[in-house]
Coordinates of C-alpha atoms in Angstrom, one line a residue:
M138 CA 185.2 106.6 -14.6
P139 CA 182.7 105.3 -12.1
D140 CA 183.2 105.9 -8.5
A141 CA 185.2 103.2 -6.7
A142 CA 183.3 100.6 -4.8
P143 CA 184.2 100.3 -1.1
R144 CA 187.0 97.9 -0.4
I145 CA 186.6 95.1 2.4
A146 CA 189.5 93.9 4.4
V147 CA 189.3 90.2 5.2
I148 CA 191.3 88.8 8.2
G149 CA 192.1 85.2 7.8
G150 CA 192.9 83.1 4.5
G151 CA 190.7 80.0 5.1
Q152 CA 187.9 78.7 3.0
L153 CA 185.3 81.2 4.6
A154 CA 187.2 84.0 3.0
R155 CA 187.7 82.0 -0.1
M156 CA 183.9 81.7 -0.3
M157 CA 183.3 85.4 0.1
A158 CA 185.3 86.1 -3.2
Q159 CA 182.6 85.0 -5.5
P160 CA 179.8 87.1 -4.3
A161 CA 182.1 90.0 -4.0
I162 CA 183.0 89.5 -7.7
A163 CA 179.3 89.5 -8.4
L164 CA 178.8 92.6 -6.3
G165 CA 181.8 94.4 -7.8
V166 CA 183.3 94.9 -4.4
P167 CA 187.0 94.5 -4.0
L168 CA 188.5 92.4 -1.2
R169 CA 191.9 92.8 0.6
L170 CA 193.2 89.6 2.4
L171 CA 195.4 89.3 5.3
A172 CA 196.5 85.6 4.8
E173 CA 198.6 83.5 7.3
A174 CA 200.8 82.2 4.4
D175 CA 201.3 82.1 0.7
G176 CA 199.0 79.7 -1.0
V177 CA 196.4 79.2 1.6
S178 CA 192.7 78.7 0.6
A179 CA 191.6 82.2 0.1
A180 CA 195.0 83.5 -1.1
Q181 CA 194.6 81.4 -4.1
V182 CA 191.5 83.5 -5.4
I183 CA 192.0 87.0 -3.9
P184 CA 195.0 88.7 -5.7
D185 CA 195.1 91.8 -3.3
R186 CA 196.6 90.1 -0.3
L187 CA 199.2 90.6 2.4
V188 CA 201.0 87.7 4.3
G189 CA 201.1 88.3 7.9
D190 CA 200.4 87.7 11.5
Y191 CA 196.8 88.8 12.6
R192 CA 198.0 89.1 16.1
D193 CA 200.4 91.9 15.0
L194 CA 198.6 95.4 15.3
A195 CA 201.0 97.0 12.7
T196 CA 200.0 94.3 10.1
L197 CA 196.5 94.8 10.9
R198 CA 196.8 98.5 10.2
S199 CA 198.6 97.8 6.8
V200 CA 195.9 95.5 5.5
T201 CA 193.2 97.8 6.6
D202 CA 194.6 101.0 5.1
G203 CA 192.3 102.4 2.5
C204 CA 189.6 99.8 3.4
S205 CA 186.0 100.9 4.3
V206 CA 185.5 98.1 6.6
V207 CA 187.2 94.9 8.1
T208 CA 185.7 91.6 8.5
F209 CA 186.8 88.2 9.5
D210 CA 187.4 84.6 8.3
H211 CA 187.9 83.6 12.1
E212 CA 187.3 85.2 15.5
H213 CA 190.7 85.0 16.9
V214 CA 192.0 88.6 16.4
P215 CA 192.9 90.1 19.7
T216 CA 190.1 92.3 21.0
E217 CA 192.5 95.0 22.0
H218 CA 193.6 95.2 18.5
L219 CA 190.2 95.6 17.1
H220 CA 189.5 98.4 19.7
A221 CA 192.8 100.1 18.2
L222 CA 191.6 99.9 14.8
E223 CA 188.2 101.3 15.6
D224 CA 189.9 104.2 17.6
A225 CA 191.8 104.9 14.2
G226 CA 188.5 105.2 12.3
V227 CA 188.4 101.6 10.8
A228 CA 184.8 100.1 10.8
C229 CA 185.2 96.6 12.5
R230 CA 182.1 94.4 11.5
P231 CA 181.4 92.8 13.7
G232 CA 182.9 95.1 16.2
P233 CA 185.0 94.1 19.3
E234 CA 182.1 94.4 21.6
A235 CA 180.2 91.9 19.6
L236 CA 183.0 89.6 18.5
V237 CA 184.4 89.0 22.2
H238 CA 181.2 86.8 22.7
A239 CA 182.3 84.4 20.0
Q240 CA 186.1 84.6 21.0
D241 CA 185.4 83.8 24.7
K242 CA 182.9 81.1 25.6
I243 CA 182.6 82.3 29.3
V244 CA 181.8 85.8 28.1
M245 CA 179.1 84.3 25.9
R246 CA 177.7 82.2 28.7
E247 CA 177.4 85.3 30.9
A248 CA 175.6 87.3 28.1
M249 CA 173.2 84.5 27.6
V250 CA 172.4 84.8 31.2
R251 CA 171.6 88.4 31.0
L252 CA 169.4 87.9 28.0
G253 CA 167.7 85.0 29.6
A254 CA 168.5 82.7 26.8
P255 CA 168.1 78.9 27.5
Q256 CA 171.3 77.3 27.8
P257 CA 173.1 74.1 29.5
R258 CA 174.0 74.5 33.2
W259 CA 177.7 75.8 33.5
S260 CA 180.4 77.1 35.7
V261 CA 183.8 78.3 35.5
V262 CA 186.4 75.8 37.0
S263 CA 190.0 75.9 37.9
T264 CA 190.6 72.7 39.9
A265 CA 189.8 68.9 39.8
A266 CA 187.8 69.4 43.0
E267 CA 185.7 72.2 41.3
V268 CA 185.1 69.9 38.3
E269 CA 184.0 67.0 40.5
A270 CA 181.7 69.4 42.4
F271 CA 180.1 70.6 39.3
G272 CA 179.4 66.9 38.5
L273 CA 180.4 64.3 36.3
P274 CA 180.1 63.4 33.5
C275 CA 180.5 67.0 32.0
V276 CA 182.0 68.8 29.2
L277 CA 185.2 71.0 29.6
K278 CA 186.1 73.7 27.2
V279 CA 188.9 76.1 27.1
S280 CA 187.4 79.6 27.1
R281 CA 189.3 80.8 24.0
G282 CA 190.9 79.3 21.0
G283 CA 189.0 76.1 20.7
Y284 CA 187.2 75.1 17.3
D285 CA 186.2 71.9 15.4
G286 CA 186.4 69.8 18.6
K287 CA 189.7 71.2 19.7
G288 CA 189.8 72.5 23.1
V289 CA 186.8 70.5 24.2
W290 CA 186.8 67.4 26.2
V291 CA 183.9 65.1 27.4
V292 CA 184.8 64.2 31.1
R293 CA 183.4 61.0 32.5
T294 CA 185.7 60.1 35.4
A295 CA 188.1 62.0 37.7
V296 CA 191.1 60.8 35.6
D297 CA 189.9 62.6 32.6
I298 CA 190.1 66.0 34.3
D299 CA 193.8 66.4 34.3
E300 CA 194.4 66.8 30.5
P301 CA 192.0 69.9 30.1
L302 CA 193.3 71.5 33.3
A303 CA 196.8 71.3 31.9
A304 CA 195.7 72.5 28.5
A305 CA 194.0 75.5 29.8
E306 CA 197.1 76.2 32.2
R307 CA 199.5 76.0 29.2
A308 CA 197.3 78.3 27.1
G309 CA 196.7 80.8 29.8
V310 CA 193.0 80.7 29.5
R311 CA 190.0 79.8 31.8
L312 CA 188.2 76.5 31.8
L313 CA 184.4 76.2 31.4
A314 CA 182.4 73.3 32.6
E315 CA 179.2 72.5 31.0
E316 CA 176.5 70.0 31.7
L317 CA 176.6 66.9 29.2
V318 CA 173.3 67.5 27.5
D319 CA 171.1 64.5 26.6
F320 CA 170.2 66.1 23.3
R321 CA 168.0 64.6 20.5
R322 CA 170.0 66.4 17.6
E323 CA 171.9 69.7 17.0
L324 CA 170.4 72.6 15.3
S325 CA 171.7 75.8 13.9
A326 CA 170.0 79.2 13.4
I327 CA 171.8 81.7 11.1
V328 CA 170.7 85.3 10.8
A329 CA 172.3 88.2 9.0
R330 CA 172.2 91.7 10.6
S331 CA 173.3 95.0 9.2
P332 CA 174.6 98.1 11.1
S333 CA 171.2 99.9 10.5
G334 CA 169.4 97.0 12.2
Q335 CA 168.0 95.2 9.1
A336 CA 168.0 91.4 9.8
A337 CA 167.3 88.2 7.9
A338 CA 166.9 84.7 9.1
Y339 CA 167.7 81.5 7.4
P340 CA 165.6 78.3 7.9
V341 CA 166.7 76.4 10.9
V342 CA 168.8 73.5 9.9
A343 CA 169.8 70.0 11.5
T344 CA 173.6 69.3 11.9
T345 CA 175.5 66.2 12.5
Q346 CA 178.9 66.2 14.1
L347 CA 181.7 63.8 13.3
D348 CA 184.7 63.8 15.8
G349 CA 183.7 67.3 16.7
I350 CA 183.6 68.6 13.1
C351 CA 180.3 69.5 11.2
H352 CA 179.8 66.5 9.0
E353 CA 176.3 67.1 7.6
V354 CA 173.6 69.7 7.3
V355 CA 169.9 69.2 6.4
A356 CA 168.0 72.4 5.5
P357 CA 165.5 72.9 6.7
A358 CA 165.7 70.7 9.9
P359 CA 163.4 67.6 9.3
D360 CA 160.4 67.2 11.6
L361 CA 161.0 70.5 13.6
D362 CA 157.9 72.0 14.8
P363 CA 157.2 75.3 13.2
A364 CA 156.6 76.9 16.5
R365 CA 160.0 75.7 17.8
A366 CA 161.7 76.8 14.5
G367 CA 160.4 80.2 14.8
E368 CA 161.5 80.2 18.5
A369 CA 165.1 79.4 17.3
Q370 CA 165.0 82.0 14.7
Q371 CA 163.7 84.7 17.0
L372 CA 166.3 83.6 19.6
A373 CA 169.0 84.2 17.1
L374 CA 167.6 87.5 16.0
R375 CA 167.6 88.7 19.6
V376 CA 171.1 87.7 20.3
A377 CA 172.3 89.5 17.1
G378 CA 170.4 92.6 18.2
E379 CA 171.3 92.8 21.9
L380 CA 174.9 92.0 21.2
G381 CA 175.2 94.4 18.2
V382 CA 176.3 91.7 15.7
T383 CA 177.0 92.9 12.2
G384 CA 177.2 90.2 9.7
I385 CA 176.3 86.6 9.9
L386 CA 175.6 85.1 13.4
A387 CA 175.4 81.5 13.6
V388 CA 173.6 80.3 16.9
E389 CA 174.5 76.6 17.5
L390 CA 171.6 74.8 19.4
F391 CA 170.9 71.6 21.2
E392 CA 167.3 70.1 20.8
A393 CA 166.8 68.3 24.0
Q394 CA 164.7 65.3 24.2
D395 CA 161.8 67.2 25.4
G396 CA 161.9 69.4 22.4
S397 CA 163.3 72.5 24.0
I398 CA 166.3 74.4 22.8
L399 CA 169.6 75.4 24.3
V400 CA 172.4 77.7 23.1
N401 CA 175.5 75.6 22.6
E402 CA 177.8 78.2 20.8
L403 CA 178.1 81.4 18.8
A404 CA 179.8 82.1 15.7
M405 CA 180.0 85.6 14.1
R406 CA 181.1 85.0 10.5
P407 CA 179.9 82.7 7.7
H408 CA 179.5 79.3 9.3
N409 CA 179.9 75.7 8.1
T410 CA 176.2 75.0 8.9
G411 CA 175.3 77.9 6.4
H412 CA 177.2 76.3 3.4
W413 CA 173.9 75.0 2.1
S414 CA 172.8 78.4 1.2
Q415 CA 175.4 78.8 -1.5
D416 CA 173.2 76.7 -3.7
G417 CA 169.9 76.2 -1.7
A418 CA 169.0 79.9 -0.9
V419 CA 168.0 82.9 -2.8
T420 CA 171.0 84.7 -1.3
S421 CA 173.9 82.8 0.2
Q422 CA 175.3 83.5 3.8
F423 CA 178.4 84.8 2.2
E424 CA 176.7 87.3 0.1
N425 CA 174.5 88.5 2.9
H426 CA 177.6 88.7 5.1
L427 CA 179.2 91.2 2.6
R428 CA 175.9 93.1 2.2
A429 CA 175.6 93.3 5.8
V430 CA 179.0 94.6 6.5
L431 CA 178.5 97.3 3.9
D432 CA 175.1 98.2 5.0
L433 CA 173.5 97.3 1.8
P434 CA 169.9 95.9 2.0
L435 CA 170.1 92.2 2.7
G436 CA 169.0 89.6 0.3
S437 CA 166.3 87.0 0.7
P438 CA 167.2 84.0 2.7
A439 CA 164.5 81.8 1.4
P440 CA 165.3 78.2 0.3
R441 CA 165.1 77.5 -3.4
A442 CA 164.3 73.9 -3.1
P443 CA 162.2 72.0 -0.4
W444 CA 165.3 70.3 0.8
T445 CA 169.1 71.1 0.6
V446 CA 171.9 68.7 2.0
M447 CA 175.5 69.8 2.8
V448 CA 178.0 67.3 3.4
N449 CA 181.7 68.0 4.2
I450 CA 184.5 66.4 2.2
L451 CA 187.0 65.5 4.8
G452 CA 190.6 64.5 4.0
S453 CA 191.1 60.8 3.8
A454 CA 193.8 58.7 5.7
D455 CA 194.0 56.5 2.7
P456 CA 197.3 57.2 1.0
E457 CA 196.0 55.9 -2.3
V458 CA 193.3 58.8 -2.6
G459 CA 194.7 61.1 -5.2
H460 CA 193.7 64.7 -6.0
L461 CA 190.2 65.7 -5.2
Y462 CA 189.8 66.8 -8.8
D463 CA 189.8 63.0 -9.8
G464 CA 186.4 62.8 -8.2
Y465 CA 184.9 65.1 -10.6
P466 CA 184.0 62.6 -13.7
H467 CA 182.0 60.2 -11.5
A468 CA 180.4 62.6 -9.3
L469 CA 179.3 65.2 -11.8
A470 CA 178.2 62.6 -14.3
R471 CA 176.2 60.7 -11.8
D472 CA 174.5 63.8 -10.6
P473 CA 174.3 66.8 -12.9
H474 CA 172.6 68.9 -10.4
L475 CA 175.2 68.2 -7.8
R476 CA 177.2 71.4 -6.6
V477 CA 180.9 70.8 -5.5
H478 CA 183.0 73.4 -3.5
L479 CA 186.5 72.5 -3.0
Y480 CA 188.9 74.7 -0.9
G481 CA 192.4 74.3 -2.4
K482 CA 193.7 72.6 0.5
D483 CA 196.2 69.9 0.9
L484 CA 194.7 66.5 2.0
R485 CA 195.2 65.6 5.6
P486 CA 193.1 63.2 7.7
G487 CA 190.1 64.8 9.0
R488 CA 190.8 68.1 7.3
K489 CA 187.9 70.0 5.9
V490 CA 188.9 70.2 2.1
G491 CA 185.4 70.9 0.5
H492 CA 181.7 70.2 0.6
V493 CA 178.9 69.2 -1.7
N494 CA 175.4 70.4 -1.9
A495 CA 172.3 68.5 -3.4
Y496 CA 169.0 69.8 -3.4
G497 CA 165.5 68.7 -4.5
D498 CA 161.9 67.6 -3.5
D499 CA 162.5 64.3 -1.9
L500 CA 164.8 64.4 1.2
D501 CA 165.9 60.6 1.0
D502 CA 167.0 61.1 -2.5
V503 CA 168.8 64.4 -1.7
L504 CA 170.5 62.8 1.4
E505 CA 171.8 59.7 -0.8
R506 CA 172.9 61.9 -3.6
A507 CA 175.0 64.2 -1.3
R508 CA 176.4 61.4 0.9
H509 CA 177.3 59.3 -2.1
A510 CA 179.3 62.3 -3.7
A511 CA 181.1 63.3 -0.5
A512 CA 182.1 59.6 0.1
W513 CA 183.4 59.3 -3.4
F514 CA 185.5 62.3 -3.1
R515 CA 186.9 61.0 0.2
G516 CA 187.8 57.7 -1.5
D517 CA 185.4 55.6 0.8
L518 CA 183.7 54.2 -2.5
G519 CA 185.2 51.9 -5.0
N520 CA 185.5 52.8 -8.7
D521 CA 182.7 50.2 -9.5
S522 CA 180.3 52.1 -7.4
D523 CA 177.2 53.3 -9.3

């Protein structure tokens, strides 16, 4: 009987944990899941699971018992609980000292100052007067808990200030003011880093947001100066090294009108802007995340094709849209090279329920194929569409 492979505990039952399952199977590495409810996305595909609250330390101790390492589908596990797990000998990857920079936007901004990383002008604010003194228009963000556009407000007049101030007070968190950057586009630089310090950088990608949710990713970013792309990759590698990140780090960036780059946000887990790598890179972000947390040699992040486009499938507001499975006959017949990833989620308007990846030699063709398929699954195209 061969020696048992190390077991990884994954906290959070969303689609990111779900998409870790396939490379874990290929690597022969068992996963144990802490899911927030029966039937959530990852619980459908990971049989070794516990349903419980990630905010409860006893539950975290139970799910990590017998596991070599714990990693995360989201960044919301309380920092003090991660310290308690580490004190008990559980390897948290990323660890609490690193993960707090993805949990708390103000802590992240302070770290970027220490690293000398380029970023928007910012300030911690607690009153309307402080926001107005910072300058309008601006962006207000709760320091903890926001994601996919939640907890973020573009404030243009004094009247707009009351809602974010009240939201921060209700949540018991601080409020961050940032300049409203006049950016050309948004970019993302993703790297993987292991505990021994090995690192791998994926191509820098261009991202498009829709209502605060990542909508489309083009890999690599078109018309990005190679020197600027290298600068973004080096910045992400430096942030990962200085903060002691283990696993995937996504550095979301603004490309300003003058071509300079500014750090927008950090994520320390597989990230929506890296989903293209499932089919467009030699080693996906999900496999490299697992390799990194186990301190295995990292796989190549090199692209398999000149262009890969990822488009998210969002839940439709149209009640006539049936099950997503109904989209397969048309989408797969029209494009045999298309790759579809569905998350097993109930359809709700604006909810991420899947994504499509298309790849090839011609960017315009790849964009059209990916956009058409995602629109078909969303129900935005009629059955007479070609």
